[in-house]
GROMACS .gro file of C-alpha atoms in nm:
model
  437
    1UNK     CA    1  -6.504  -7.870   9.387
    2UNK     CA    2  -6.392  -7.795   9.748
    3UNK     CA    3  -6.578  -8.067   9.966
    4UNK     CA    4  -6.753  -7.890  10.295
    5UNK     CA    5  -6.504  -8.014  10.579
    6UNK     CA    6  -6.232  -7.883  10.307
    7UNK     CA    7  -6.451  -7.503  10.319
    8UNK     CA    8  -6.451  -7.545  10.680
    9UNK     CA    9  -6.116  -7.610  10.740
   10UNK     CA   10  -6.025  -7.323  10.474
   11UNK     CA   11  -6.259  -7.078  10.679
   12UNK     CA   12  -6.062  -7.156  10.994
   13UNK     CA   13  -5.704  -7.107  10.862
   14UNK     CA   14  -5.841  -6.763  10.736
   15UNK     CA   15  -5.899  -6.616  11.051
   16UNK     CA   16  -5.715  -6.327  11.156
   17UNK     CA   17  -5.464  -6.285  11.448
   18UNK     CA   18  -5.643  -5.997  11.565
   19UNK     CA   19  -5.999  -6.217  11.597
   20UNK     CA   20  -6.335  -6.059  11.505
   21UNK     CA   21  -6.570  -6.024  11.820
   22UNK     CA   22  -6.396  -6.034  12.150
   23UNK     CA   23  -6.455  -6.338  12.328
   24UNK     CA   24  -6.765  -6.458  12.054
   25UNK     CA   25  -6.836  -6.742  11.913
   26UNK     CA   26  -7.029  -6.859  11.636
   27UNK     CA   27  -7.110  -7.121  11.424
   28UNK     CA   28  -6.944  -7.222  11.130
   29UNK     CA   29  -7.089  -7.290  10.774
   30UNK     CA   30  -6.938  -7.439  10.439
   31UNK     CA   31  -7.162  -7.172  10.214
   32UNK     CA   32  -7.282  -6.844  10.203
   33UNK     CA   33  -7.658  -6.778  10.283
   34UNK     CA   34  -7.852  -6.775   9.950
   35UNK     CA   35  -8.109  -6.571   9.823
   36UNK     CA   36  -8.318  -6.570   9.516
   37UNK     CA   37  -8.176  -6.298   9.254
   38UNK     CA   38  -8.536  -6.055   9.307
   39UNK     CA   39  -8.453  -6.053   9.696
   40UNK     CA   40  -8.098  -5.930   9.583
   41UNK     CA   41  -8.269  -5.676   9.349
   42UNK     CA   42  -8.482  -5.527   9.649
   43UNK     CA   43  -8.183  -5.547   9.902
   44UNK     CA   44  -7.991  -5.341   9.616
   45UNK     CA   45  -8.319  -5.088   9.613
   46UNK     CA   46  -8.367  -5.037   9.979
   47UNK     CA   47  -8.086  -4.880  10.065
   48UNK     CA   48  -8.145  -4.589   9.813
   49UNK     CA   49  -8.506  -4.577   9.989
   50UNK     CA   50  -8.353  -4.565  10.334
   51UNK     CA   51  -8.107  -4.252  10.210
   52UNK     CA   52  -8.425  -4.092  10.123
   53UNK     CA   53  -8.582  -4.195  10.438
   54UNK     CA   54  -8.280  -4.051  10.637
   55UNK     CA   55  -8.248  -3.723  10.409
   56UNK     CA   56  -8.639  -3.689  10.533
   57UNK     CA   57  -8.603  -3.765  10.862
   58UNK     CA   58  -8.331  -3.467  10.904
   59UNK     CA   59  -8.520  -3.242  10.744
   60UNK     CA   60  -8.825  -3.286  10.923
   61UNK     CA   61  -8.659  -3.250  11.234
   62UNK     CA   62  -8.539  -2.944  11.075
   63UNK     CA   63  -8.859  -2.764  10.972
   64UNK     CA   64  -8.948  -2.901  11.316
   65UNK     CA   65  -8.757  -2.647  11.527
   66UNK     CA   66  -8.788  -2.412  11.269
   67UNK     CA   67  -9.178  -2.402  11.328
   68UNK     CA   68  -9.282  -2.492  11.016
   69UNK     CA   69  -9.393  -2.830  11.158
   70UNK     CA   70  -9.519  -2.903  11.452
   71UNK     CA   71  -9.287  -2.842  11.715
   72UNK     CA   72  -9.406  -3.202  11.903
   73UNK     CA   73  -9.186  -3.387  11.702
   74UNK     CA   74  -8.835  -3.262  11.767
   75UNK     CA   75  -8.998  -3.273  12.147
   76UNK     CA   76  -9.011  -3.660  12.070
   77UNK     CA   77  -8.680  -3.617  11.955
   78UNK     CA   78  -8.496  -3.455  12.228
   79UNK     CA   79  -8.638  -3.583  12.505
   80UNK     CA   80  -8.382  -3.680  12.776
   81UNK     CA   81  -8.086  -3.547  12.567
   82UNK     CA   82  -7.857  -3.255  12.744
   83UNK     CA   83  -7.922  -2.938  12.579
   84UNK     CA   84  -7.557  -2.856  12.513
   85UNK     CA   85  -7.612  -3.190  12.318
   86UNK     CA   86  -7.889  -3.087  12.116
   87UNK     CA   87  -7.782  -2.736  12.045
   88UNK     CA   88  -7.481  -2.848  11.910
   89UNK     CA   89  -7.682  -3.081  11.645
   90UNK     CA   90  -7.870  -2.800  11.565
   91UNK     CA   91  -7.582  -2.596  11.403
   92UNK     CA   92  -7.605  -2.482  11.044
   93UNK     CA   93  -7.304  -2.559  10.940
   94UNK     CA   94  -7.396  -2.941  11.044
   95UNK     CA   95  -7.737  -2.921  10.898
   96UNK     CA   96  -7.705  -3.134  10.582
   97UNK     CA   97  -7.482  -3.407  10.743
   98UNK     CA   98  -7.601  -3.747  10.746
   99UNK     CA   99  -7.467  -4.054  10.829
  100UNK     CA  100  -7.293  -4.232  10.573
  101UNK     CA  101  -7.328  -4.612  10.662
  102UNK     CA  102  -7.696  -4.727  10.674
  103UNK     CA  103  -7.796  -5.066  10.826
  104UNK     CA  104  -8.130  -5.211  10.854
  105UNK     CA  105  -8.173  -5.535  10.988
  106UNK     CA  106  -8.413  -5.728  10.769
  107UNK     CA  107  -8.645  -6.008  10.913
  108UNK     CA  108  -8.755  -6.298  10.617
  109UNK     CA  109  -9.072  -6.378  10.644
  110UNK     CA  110  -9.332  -6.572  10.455
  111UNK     CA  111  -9.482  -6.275  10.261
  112UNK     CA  112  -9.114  -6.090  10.190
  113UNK     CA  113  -8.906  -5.918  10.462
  114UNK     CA  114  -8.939  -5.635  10.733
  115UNK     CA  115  -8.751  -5.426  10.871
  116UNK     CA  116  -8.737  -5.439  11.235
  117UNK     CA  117  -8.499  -5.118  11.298
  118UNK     CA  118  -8.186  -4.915  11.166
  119UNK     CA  119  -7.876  -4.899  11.291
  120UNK     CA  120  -7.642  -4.608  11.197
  121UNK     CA  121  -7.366  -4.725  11.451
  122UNK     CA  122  -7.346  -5.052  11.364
  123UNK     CA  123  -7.120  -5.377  11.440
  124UNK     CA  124  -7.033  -5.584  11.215
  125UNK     CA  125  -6.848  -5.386  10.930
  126UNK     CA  126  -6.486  -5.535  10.993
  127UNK     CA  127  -6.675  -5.942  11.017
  128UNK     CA  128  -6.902  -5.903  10.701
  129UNK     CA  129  -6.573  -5.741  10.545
  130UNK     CA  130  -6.349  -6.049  10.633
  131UNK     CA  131  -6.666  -6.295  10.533
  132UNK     CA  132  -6.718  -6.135  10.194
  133UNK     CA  133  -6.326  -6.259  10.142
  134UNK     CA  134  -6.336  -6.587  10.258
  135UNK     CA  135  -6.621  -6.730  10.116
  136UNK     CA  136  -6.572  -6.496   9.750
  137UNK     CA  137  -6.229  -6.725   9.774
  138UNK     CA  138  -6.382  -7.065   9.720
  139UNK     CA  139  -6.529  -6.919   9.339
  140UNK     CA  140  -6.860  -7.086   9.396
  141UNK     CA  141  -7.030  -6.794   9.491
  142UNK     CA  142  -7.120  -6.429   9.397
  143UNK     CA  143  -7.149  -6.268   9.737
  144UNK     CA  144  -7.350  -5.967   9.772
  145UNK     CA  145  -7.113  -5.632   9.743
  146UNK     CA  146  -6.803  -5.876   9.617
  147UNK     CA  147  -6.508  -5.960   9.812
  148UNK     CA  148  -6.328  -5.629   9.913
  149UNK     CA  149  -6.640  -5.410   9.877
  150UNK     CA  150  -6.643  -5.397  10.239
  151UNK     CA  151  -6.345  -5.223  10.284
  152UNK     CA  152  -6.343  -5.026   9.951
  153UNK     CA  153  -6.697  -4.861  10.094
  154UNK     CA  154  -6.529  -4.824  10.446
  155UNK     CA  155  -6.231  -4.615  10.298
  156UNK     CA  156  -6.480  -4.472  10.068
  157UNK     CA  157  -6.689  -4.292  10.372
  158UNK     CA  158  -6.400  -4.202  10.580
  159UNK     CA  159  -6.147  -4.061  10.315
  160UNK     CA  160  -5.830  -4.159  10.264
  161UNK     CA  161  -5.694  -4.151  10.623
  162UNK     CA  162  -5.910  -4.191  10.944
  163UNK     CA  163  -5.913  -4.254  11.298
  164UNK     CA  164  -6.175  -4.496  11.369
  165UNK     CA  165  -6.258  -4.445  11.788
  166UNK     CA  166  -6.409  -4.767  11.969
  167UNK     CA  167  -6.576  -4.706  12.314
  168UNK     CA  168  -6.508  -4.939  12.589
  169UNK     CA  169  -6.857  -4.949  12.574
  170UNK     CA  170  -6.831  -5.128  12.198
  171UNK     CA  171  -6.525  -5.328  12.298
  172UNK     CA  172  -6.624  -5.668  12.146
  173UNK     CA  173  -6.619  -5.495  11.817
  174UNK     CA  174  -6.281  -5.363  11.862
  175UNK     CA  175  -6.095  -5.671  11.664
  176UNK     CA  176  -6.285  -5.654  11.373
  177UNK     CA  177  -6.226  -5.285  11.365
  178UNK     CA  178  -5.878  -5.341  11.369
  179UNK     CA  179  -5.938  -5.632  11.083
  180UNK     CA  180  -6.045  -5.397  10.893
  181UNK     CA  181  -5.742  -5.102  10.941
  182UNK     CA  182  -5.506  -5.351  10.871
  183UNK     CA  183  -5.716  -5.479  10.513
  184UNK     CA  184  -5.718  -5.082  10.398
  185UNK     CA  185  -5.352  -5.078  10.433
  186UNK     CA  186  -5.091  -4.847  10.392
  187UNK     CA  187  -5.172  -4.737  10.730
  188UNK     CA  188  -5.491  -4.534  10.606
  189UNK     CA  189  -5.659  -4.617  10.938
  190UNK     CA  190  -5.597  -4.651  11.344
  191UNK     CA  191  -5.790  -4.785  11.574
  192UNK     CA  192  -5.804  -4.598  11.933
  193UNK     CA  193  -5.998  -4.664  12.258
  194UNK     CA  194  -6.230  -4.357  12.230
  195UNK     CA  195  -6.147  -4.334  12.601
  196UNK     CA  196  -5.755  -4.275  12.570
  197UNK     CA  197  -5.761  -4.095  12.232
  198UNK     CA  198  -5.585  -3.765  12.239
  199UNK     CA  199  -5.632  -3.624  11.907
  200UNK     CA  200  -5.368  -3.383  11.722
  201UNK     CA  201  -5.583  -3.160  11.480
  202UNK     CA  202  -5.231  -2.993  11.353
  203UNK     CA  203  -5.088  -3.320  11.225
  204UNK     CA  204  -5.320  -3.308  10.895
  205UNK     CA  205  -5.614  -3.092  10.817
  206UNK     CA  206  -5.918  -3.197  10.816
  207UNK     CA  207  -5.860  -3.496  11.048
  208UNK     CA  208  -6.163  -3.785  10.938
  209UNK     CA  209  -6.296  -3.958  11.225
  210UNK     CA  210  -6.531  -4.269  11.274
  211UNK     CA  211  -6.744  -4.253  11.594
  212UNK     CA  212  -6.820  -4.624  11.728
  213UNK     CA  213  -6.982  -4.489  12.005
  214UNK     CA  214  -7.368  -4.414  12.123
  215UNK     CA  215  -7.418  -4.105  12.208
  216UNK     CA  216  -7.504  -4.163  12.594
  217UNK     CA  217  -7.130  -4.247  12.598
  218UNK     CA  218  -7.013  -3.912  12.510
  219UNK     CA  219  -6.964  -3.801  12.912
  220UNK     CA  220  -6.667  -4.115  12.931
  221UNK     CA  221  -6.444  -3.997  12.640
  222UNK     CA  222  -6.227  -3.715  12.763
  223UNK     CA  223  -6.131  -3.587  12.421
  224UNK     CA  224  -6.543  -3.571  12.284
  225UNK     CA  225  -6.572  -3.160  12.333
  226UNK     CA  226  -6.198  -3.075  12.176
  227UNK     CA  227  -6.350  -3.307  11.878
  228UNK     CA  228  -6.670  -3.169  11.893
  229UNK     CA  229  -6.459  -2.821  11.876
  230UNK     CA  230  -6.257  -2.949  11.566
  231UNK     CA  231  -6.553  -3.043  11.396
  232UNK     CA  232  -6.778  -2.730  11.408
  233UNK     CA  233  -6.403  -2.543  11.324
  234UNK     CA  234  -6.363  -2.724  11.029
  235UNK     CA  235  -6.066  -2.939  11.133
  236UNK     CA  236  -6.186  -3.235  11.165
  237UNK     CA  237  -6.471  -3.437  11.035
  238UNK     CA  238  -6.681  -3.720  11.176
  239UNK     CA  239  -6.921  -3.982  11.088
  240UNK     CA  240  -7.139  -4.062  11.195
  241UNK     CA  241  -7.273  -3.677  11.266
  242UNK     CA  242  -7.362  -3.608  11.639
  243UNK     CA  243  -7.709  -3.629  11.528
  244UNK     CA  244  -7.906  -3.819  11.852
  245UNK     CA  245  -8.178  -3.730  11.701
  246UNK     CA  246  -8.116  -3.893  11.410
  247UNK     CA  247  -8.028  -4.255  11.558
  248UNK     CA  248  -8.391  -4.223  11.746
  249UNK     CA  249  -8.589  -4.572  11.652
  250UNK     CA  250  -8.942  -4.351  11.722
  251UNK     CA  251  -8.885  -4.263  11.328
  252UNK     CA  252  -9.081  -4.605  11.254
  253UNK     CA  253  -9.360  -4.462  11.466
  254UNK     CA  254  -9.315  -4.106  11.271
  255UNK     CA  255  -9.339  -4.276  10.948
  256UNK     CA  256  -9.682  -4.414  11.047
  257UNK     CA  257  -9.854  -4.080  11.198
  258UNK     CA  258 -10.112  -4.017  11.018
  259UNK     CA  259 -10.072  -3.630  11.039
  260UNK     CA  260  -9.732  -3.677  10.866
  261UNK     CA  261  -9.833  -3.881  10.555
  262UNK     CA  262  -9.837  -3.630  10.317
  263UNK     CA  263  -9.514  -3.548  10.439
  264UNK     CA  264  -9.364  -3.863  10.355
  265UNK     CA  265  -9.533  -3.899  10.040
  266UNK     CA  266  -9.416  -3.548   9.932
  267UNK     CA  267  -9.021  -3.612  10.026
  268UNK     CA  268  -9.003  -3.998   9.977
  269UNK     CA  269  -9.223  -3.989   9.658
  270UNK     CA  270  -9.525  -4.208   9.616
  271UNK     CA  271  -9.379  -4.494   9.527
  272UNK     CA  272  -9.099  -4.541   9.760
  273UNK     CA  273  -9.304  -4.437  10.037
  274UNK     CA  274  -9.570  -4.721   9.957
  275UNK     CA  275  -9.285  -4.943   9.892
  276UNK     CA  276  -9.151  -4.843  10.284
  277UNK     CA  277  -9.485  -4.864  10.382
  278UNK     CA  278  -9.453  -5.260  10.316
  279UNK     CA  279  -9.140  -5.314  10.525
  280UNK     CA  280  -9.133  -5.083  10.775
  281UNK     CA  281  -9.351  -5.256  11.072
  282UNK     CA  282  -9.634  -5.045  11.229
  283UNK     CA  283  -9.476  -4.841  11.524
  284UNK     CA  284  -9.598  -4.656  11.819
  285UNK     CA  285  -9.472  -4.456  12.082
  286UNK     CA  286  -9.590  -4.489  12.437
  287UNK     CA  287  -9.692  -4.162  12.500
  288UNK     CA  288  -9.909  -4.184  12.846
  289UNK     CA  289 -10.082  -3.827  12.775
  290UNK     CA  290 -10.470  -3.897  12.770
  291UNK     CA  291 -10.684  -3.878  12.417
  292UNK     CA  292 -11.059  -3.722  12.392
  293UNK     CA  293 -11.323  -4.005  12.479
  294UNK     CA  294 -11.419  -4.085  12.123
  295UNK     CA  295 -11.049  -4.113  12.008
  296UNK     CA  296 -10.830  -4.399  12.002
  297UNK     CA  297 -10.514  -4.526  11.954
  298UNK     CA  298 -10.459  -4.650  11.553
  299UNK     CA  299 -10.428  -4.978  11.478
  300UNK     CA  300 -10.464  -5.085  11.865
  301UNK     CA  301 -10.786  -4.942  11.882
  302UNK     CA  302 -10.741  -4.845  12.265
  303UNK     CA  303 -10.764  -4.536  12.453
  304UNK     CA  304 -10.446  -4.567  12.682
  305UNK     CA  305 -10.142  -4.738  12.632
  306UNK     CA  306 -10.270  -4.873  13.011
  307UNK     CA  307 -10.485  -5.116  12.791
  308UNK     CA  308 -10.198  -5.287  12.673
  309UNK     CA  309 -10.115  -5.453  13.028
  310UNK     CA  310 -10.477  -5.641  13.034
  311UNK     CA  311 -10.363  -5.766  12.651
  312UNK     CA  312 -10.407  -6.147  12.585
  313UNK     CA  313 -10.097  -6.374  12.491
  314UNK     CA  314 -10.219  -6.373  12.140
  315UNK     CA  315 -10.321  -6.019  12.137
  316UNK     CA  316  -9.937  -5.932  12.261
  317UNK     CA  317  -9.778  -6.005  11.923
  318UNK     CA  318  -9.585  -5.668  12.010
  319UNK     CA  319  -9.199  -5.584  12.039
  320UNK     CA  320  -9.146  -5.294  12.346
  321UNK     CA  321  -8.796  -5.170  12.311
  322UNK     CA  322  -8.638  -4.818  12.449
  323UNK     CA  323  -8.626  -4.533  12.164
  324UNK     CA  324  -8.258  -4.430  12.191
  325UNK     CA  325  -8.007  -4.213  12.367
  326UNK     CA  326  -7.976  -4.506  12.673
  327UNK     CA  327  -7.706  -4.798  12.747
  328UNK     CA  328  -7.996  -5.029  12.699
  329UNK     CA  329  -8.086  -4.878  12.346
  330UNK     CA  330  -7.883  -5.117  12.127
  331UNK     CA  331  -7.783  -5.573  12.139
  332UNK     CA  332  -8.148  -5.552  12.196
  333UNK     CA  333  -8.129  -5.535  12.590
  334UNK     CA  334  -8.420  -5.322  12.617
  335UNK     CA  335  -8.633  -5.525  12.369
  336UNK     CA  336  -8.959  -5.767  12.532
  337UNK     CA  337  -9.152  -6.014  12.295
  338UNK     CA  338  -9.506  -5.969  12.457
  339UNK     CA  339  -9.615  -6.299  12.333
  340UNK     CA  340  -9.297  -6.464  12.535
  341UNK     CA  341  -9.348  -6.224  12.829
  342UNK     CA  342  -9.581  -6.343  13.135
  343UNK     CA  343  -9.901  -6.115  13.213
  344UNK     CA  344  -9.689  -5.976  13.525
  345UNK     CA  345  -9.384  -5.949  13.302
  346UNK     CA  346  -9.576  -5.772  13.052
  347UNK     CA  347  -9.723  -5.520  13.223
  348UNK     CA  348  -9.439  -5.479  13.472
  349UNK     CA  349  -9.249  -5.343  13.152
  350UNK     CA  350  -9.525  -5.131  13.001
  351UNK     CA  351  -9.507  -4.951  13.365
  352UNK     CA  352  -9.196  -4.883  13.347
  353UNK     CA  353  -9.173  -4.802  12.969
  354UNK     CA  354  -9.498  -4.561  13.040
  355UNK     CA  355  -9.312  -4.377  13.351
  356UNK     CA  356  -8.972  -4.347  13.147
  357UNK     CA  357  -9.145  -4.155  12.939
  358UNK     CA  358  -9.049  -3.775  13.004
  359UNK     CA  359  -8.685  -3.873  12.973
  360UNK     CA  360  -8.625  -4.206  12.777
  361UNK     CA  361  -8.950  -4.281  12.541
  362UNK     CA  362  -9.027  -4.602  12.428
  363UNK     CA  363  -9.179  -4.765  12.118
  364UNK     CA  364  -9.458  -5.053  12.049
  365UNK     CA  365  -9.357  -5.213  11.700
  366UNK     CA  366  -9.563  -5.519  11.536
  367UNK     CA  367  -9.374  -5.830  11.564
  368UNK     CA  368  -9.339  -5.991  11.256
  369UNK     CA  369  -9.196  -6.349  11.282
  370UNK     CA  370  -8.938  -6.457  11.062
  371UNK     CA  371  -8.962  -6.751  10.828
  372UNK     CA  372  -8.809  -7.066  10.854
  373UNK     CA  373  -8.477  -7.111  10.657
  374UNK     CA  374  -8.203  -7.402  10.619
  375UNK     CA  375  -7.843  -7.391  10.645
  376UNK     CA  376  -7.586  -7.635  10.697
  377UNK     CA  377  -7.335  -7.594  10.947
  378UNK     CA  378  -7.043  -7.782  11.145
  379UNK     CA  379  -7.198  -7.920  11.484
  380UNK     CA  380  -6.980  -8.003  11.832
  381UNK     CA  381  -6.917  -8.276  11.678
  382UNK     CA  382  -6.764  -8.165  11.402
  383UNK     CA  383  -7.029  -8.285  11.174
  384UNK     CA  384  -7.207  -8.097  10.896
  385UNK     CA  385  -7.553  -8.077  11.000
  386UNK     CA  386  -7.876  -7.856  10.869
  387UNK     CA  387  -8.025  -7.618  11.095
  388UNK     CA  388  -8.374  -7.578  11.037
  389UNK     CA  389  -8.387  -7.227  11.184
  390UNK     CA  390  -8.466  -6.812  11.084
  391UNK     CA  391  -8.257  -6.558  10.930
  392UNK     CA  392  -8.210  -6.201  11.053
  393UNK     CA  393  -7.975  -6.024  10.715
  394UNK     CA  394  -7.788  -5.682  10.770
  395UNK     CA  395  -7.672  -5.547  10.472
  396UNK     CA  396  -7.458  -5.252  10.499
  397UNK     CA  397  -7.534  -4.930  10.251
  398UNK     CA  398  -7.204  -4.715  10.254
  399UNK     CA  399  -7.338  -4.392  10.137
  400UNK     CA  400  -7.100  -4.244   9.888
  401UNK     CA  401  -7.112  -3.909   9.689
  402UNK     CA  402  -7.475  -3.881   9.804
  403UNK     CA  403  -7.602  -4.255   9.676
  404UNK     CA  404  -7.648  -4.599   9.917
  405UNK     CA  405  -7.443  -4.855   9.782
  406UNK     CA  406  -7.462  -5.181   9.882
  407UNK     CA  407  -7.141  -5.338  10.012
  408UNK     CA  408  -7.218  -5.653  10.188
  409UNK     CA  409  -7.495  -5.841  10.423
  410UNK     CA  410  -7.439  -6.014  10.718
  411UNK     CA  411  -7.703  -6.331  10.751
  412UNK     CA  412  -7.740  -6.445  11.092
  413UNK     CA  413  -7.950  -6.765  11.100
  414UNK     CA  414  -8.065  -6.868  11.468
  415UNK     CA  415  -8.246  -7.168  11.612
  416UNK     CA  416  -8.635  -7.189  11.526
  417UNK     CA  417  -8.685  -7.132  11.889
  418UNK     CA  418  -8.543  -6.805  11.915
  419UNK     CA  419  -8.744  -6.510  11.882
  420UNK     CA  420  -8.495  -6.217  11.872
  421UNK     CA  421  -8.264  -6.273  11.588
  422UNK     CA  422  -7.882  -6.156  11.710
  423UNK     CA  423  -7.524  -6.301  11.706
  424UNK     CA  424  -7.528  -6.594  11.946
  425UNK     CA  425  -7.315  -6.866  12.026
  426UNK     CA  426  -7.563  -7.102  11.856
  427UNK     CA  427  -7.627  -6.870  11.560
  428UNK     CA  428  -7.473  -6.952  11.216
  429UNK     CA  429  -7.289  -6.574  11.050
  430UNK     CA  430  -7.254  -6.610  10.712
  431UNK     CA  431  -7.190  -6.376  10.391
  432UNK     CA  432  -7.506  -6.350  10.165
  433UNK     CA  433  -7.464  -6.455   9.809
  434UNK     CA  434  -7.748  -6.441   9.492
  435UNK     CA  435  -7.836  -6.791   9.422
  436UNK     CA  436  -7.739  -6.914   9.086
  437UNK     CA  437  -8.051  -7.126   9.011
   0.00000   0.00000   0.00000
C-alpha cells in the first residue's frame, strides 16, 4: 500500500513537460474523489438523457424556423448573433450535426445532484485525461471511464487524425490540449493557435477539426470563413458544429416553459423527461416585455422581472448569468449569487441584464447549494490535511456512433465558503472513482 506523501510525490513526478493549465494551480490530493456505486449508475445514465436533450433541443430549433413551432423561440435563440452566422447554422446539409462531447457540471447536494449548466466547449478534456492515468496507476481505485478512456473517446470523436484549434481566447487550456495530442500518438493530432492556423484542405480529405473556441471569437481567427467553406463543401469536418444556438444556456429556461412540455415529454419520453425534470434547476429568461394584469411570472409569482430588484436577501436565492454568444458567457464571469450580492449590487445587475436584453439575453436559474464533502489534500505546509468543503463534478460524455459514453469526471472540491464551484488556486481537482464499500 502506497502511503499518501508516497501518492503525492508519485502525482508530482507524473506531470507533463508541457503542464496542464497555463499558469494554474491547484491543490493536490493522495485519492480520487469517491462516490457511492448508484451516483456512478446515474452519472453513467445522464449523459444518454442529455444526448436526447441535445437531439431535442436541435430539432426544436428546427421546427422553430420552419414554423411549425412558434417562431419566438429561435428569436430567443438568435438574438445578438450576425445573420451570416445564423444562416450558415441553418444549412441542411448541417442540420443533424450535434456536438459530440457533452459536459454538464453537476452540483452534490443533500437531496442528489443538479445540474447547474452544459458546456459543449469545454476545458478540461486533456487534465481529466492525464488524472484518469495517474491515479488508475496506484491500483487502488476504479476511476470513472478507466485510465485512457479519455483519450480513446477524444480520438473516438475526432477520427483518426485532427487538428484541434485553441483560441487565444482559451489559452490556459492550450497545455493540456497538447497533453493530450502527444497521449493519442502517432501524430494523430496538432495543436494550432486558432489565430495563426492556415489550413491545407488538399493535404487529406476530409480534414477533422476540433473548435476550442466560443463563437463570439469567430471575427479574430483569420482562417474561420475558408473553414467554414471546407465544411459546408464537404472537405473538412468540425466539432463542435457552428451551432450558437445550440451552446445557448436559455435551454434550461426552454425546458421549463410550460407551453413546451408536451414537447419535451413527446421527444425526451416520459420518463427521462421527469428524470431531467429533477436535475435540471428551474430557469428563466429575463425577458422585460410586459404580461396581462392577472398573469404572472411562474414560480416567482411576479409581474416584471423589475420585482426582482426589491427581492429580500433570502428571497434572492437566484444565479443571474448571461445566455451565450458573449466573452463573459463562460469561467462564470457573468454569473451573480443574489444572496451574496448587496441590494444596490443586485439590482444594479438586473438593470443591466434587463437592458441587454435585445442583443445578449440573460437567464434567472434557482441556486441550489452544494453539499458538504471531505477530501484530504497536501496543505502549504506540505501536510495532508481534510478539507471540509463542496464538490462541483464534470463528467465528460464523448458521443460516439450516436450514444453518450462516459469517459471521465473531473471533481473539483472548493472551500465551504465558496459559492461558485470552479478551478481555483485553493480548489482540490481530482479524478472520480466508484467507492468500493
Amino acid at each position: 500500500m502506497i502511503d499518501p506523501d508516497q501518492r503525492i510525490a508519485a502525482i508530482r513526478a507524473a506531470f507533463p513537460p508541457e503542464g496542464l493549465f497555463a499558469d494554474k494551480d491547484w491543490l493536490l490530493s493522495p485519492e480520487p474523489f469517491l462516490v457511492s456505486a448508484k451516483l456512478g449508475e446515474q452519472l453513467t445514465k445522464l449523459g444518454h438523457r442529455l444526448n436526447l436533450f441535445n437531439r431535442a433541443c436541435n430539432e426544436l430549433y428546427q421546427r422553430s424556423i420552419s414554423g411549425k413551432q412558434p417562431a419566438w423561440i429561435a428569436d430567443y435563440l438568435d438574438r445578438g448573433k450576425p445573420p451570416e452566422l445564423v444562416e450558415y447554422s441553418r444549412r441542411k446539409q448541417f442540420r443533424a450535426d450535434l456536438p459530440r462531447v457533452i459536459r454538464p457540471d453537476v452540483i452534490l447536494t443533500e437531496d442528489g445532484f443538479t445540474i447547474a449548466e452544459l458546456d459543449t466547449v469545454p476545458g478540461g478534456i486533456g487534465l481529466t485525461a492525464w488524472l484518469n492515468a495517474t491515479y488508475a496507476s496506484f491500483g487502488t481505485h476504479d476511476v470513472l471511464g478507466g485510465a485512457g478512456g479519455m483519450v480513446e473517446g477524444f480520438r473516438a470523436i475526432v477520427g483518426g487524425q485532427a487538428e484541434i484549434l485553441v483560441s487565444k481566447e482559451a489559452a490556459t487550456y492550450r497545455p493540456e490540449m497538447q497533453y493530450l495530442s502527444r497521449m493519442a500518438g502517432d501524430g494523430a493530432m496538432h495543436v494550432h493557435e486558432a489565430e495563426s492556423y492556415i489550413p491545407n484542405f488538399e493535404l487529406r480529405t476530409p480534414i477533422s477539426l476540433y473548435r476550442f473556441f466560443e463563437h463570439f471569437d469567430l471575427p479574430n481567427i483569420p482562417s474561420v470563413p475558408a473553414i467554414m467553406q471546407a465544411v459546408a463543401e464537404g472537405t473538412a469536418r468540425i466539432t463542435p458544429p457552428f451551432k450558437p444556438y445550440l451552446e445557448e444556456k436559455l435551454w434550461f429556461a426552454l425546458f421549463w416553459m410550460r407551453p413546451l412540455r408536451e414537447y419535451w415529454r413527446r421527444e425526451l419520453s416520459e420518463q427521462h423527461f421527469l428524470e431531467l425534470q429533477k436535475v435540471i434547476p428551474y430557469t428563466w429568461i429575463l425577458d422585460p416585455q410586459s404580461l396581462p394584469q392577472h398573469a404572472v411570472i411562474p414560480g416567482l409569482e411576479i409581474q416584471s422581472f423589475e420585482e426582482l430588484k426589491h427581492f429580500s436577501q433570502k428571497q434572492r436565492e437566484l444565479i443571474l448569468k448571461i445566455s451565450g454568444f458573449h466573452e463573459t458567457a463562460w469561467g462564470s464571469r457573468s454569473v451573480v449569487l443574489g444572496s451574496d450580492a448587496s441590494q444596490q449590487e443586485w439590482q444594479a445587475a438586473i438593470t443591466e441584464a434587463l437592458a441587454e436584453f435585445p442583443a445578449h439575453p440573460y437567464i434567472l436559474q434557482r441556486f441550489h447549494k452544494g453539499r458538504l464533502v471531505d477530501q484530504r489534500f497536501l496543505n502549504a505546509a506540505g501536510q495532508i490535511e481534510t478539507m471540509h468543503g463542496r464538490v462541483r463534478l464534470c463528467p465528460y460524455y464523448f458521443v460516439i456512433d450516436g450514444k453518450a459514453e462516459l469517459r471521465g469526471a473531473l471533481a473539483t472540491v472548493c472551500p465551504p465558503d465558496k459559492k461558485l464551484l470552479h478551478g481555483m488556486k485553493d480548489a482540490i481537482m481530482v479524478p472520480t472513482a466508484v467507492s468500493a464499500v
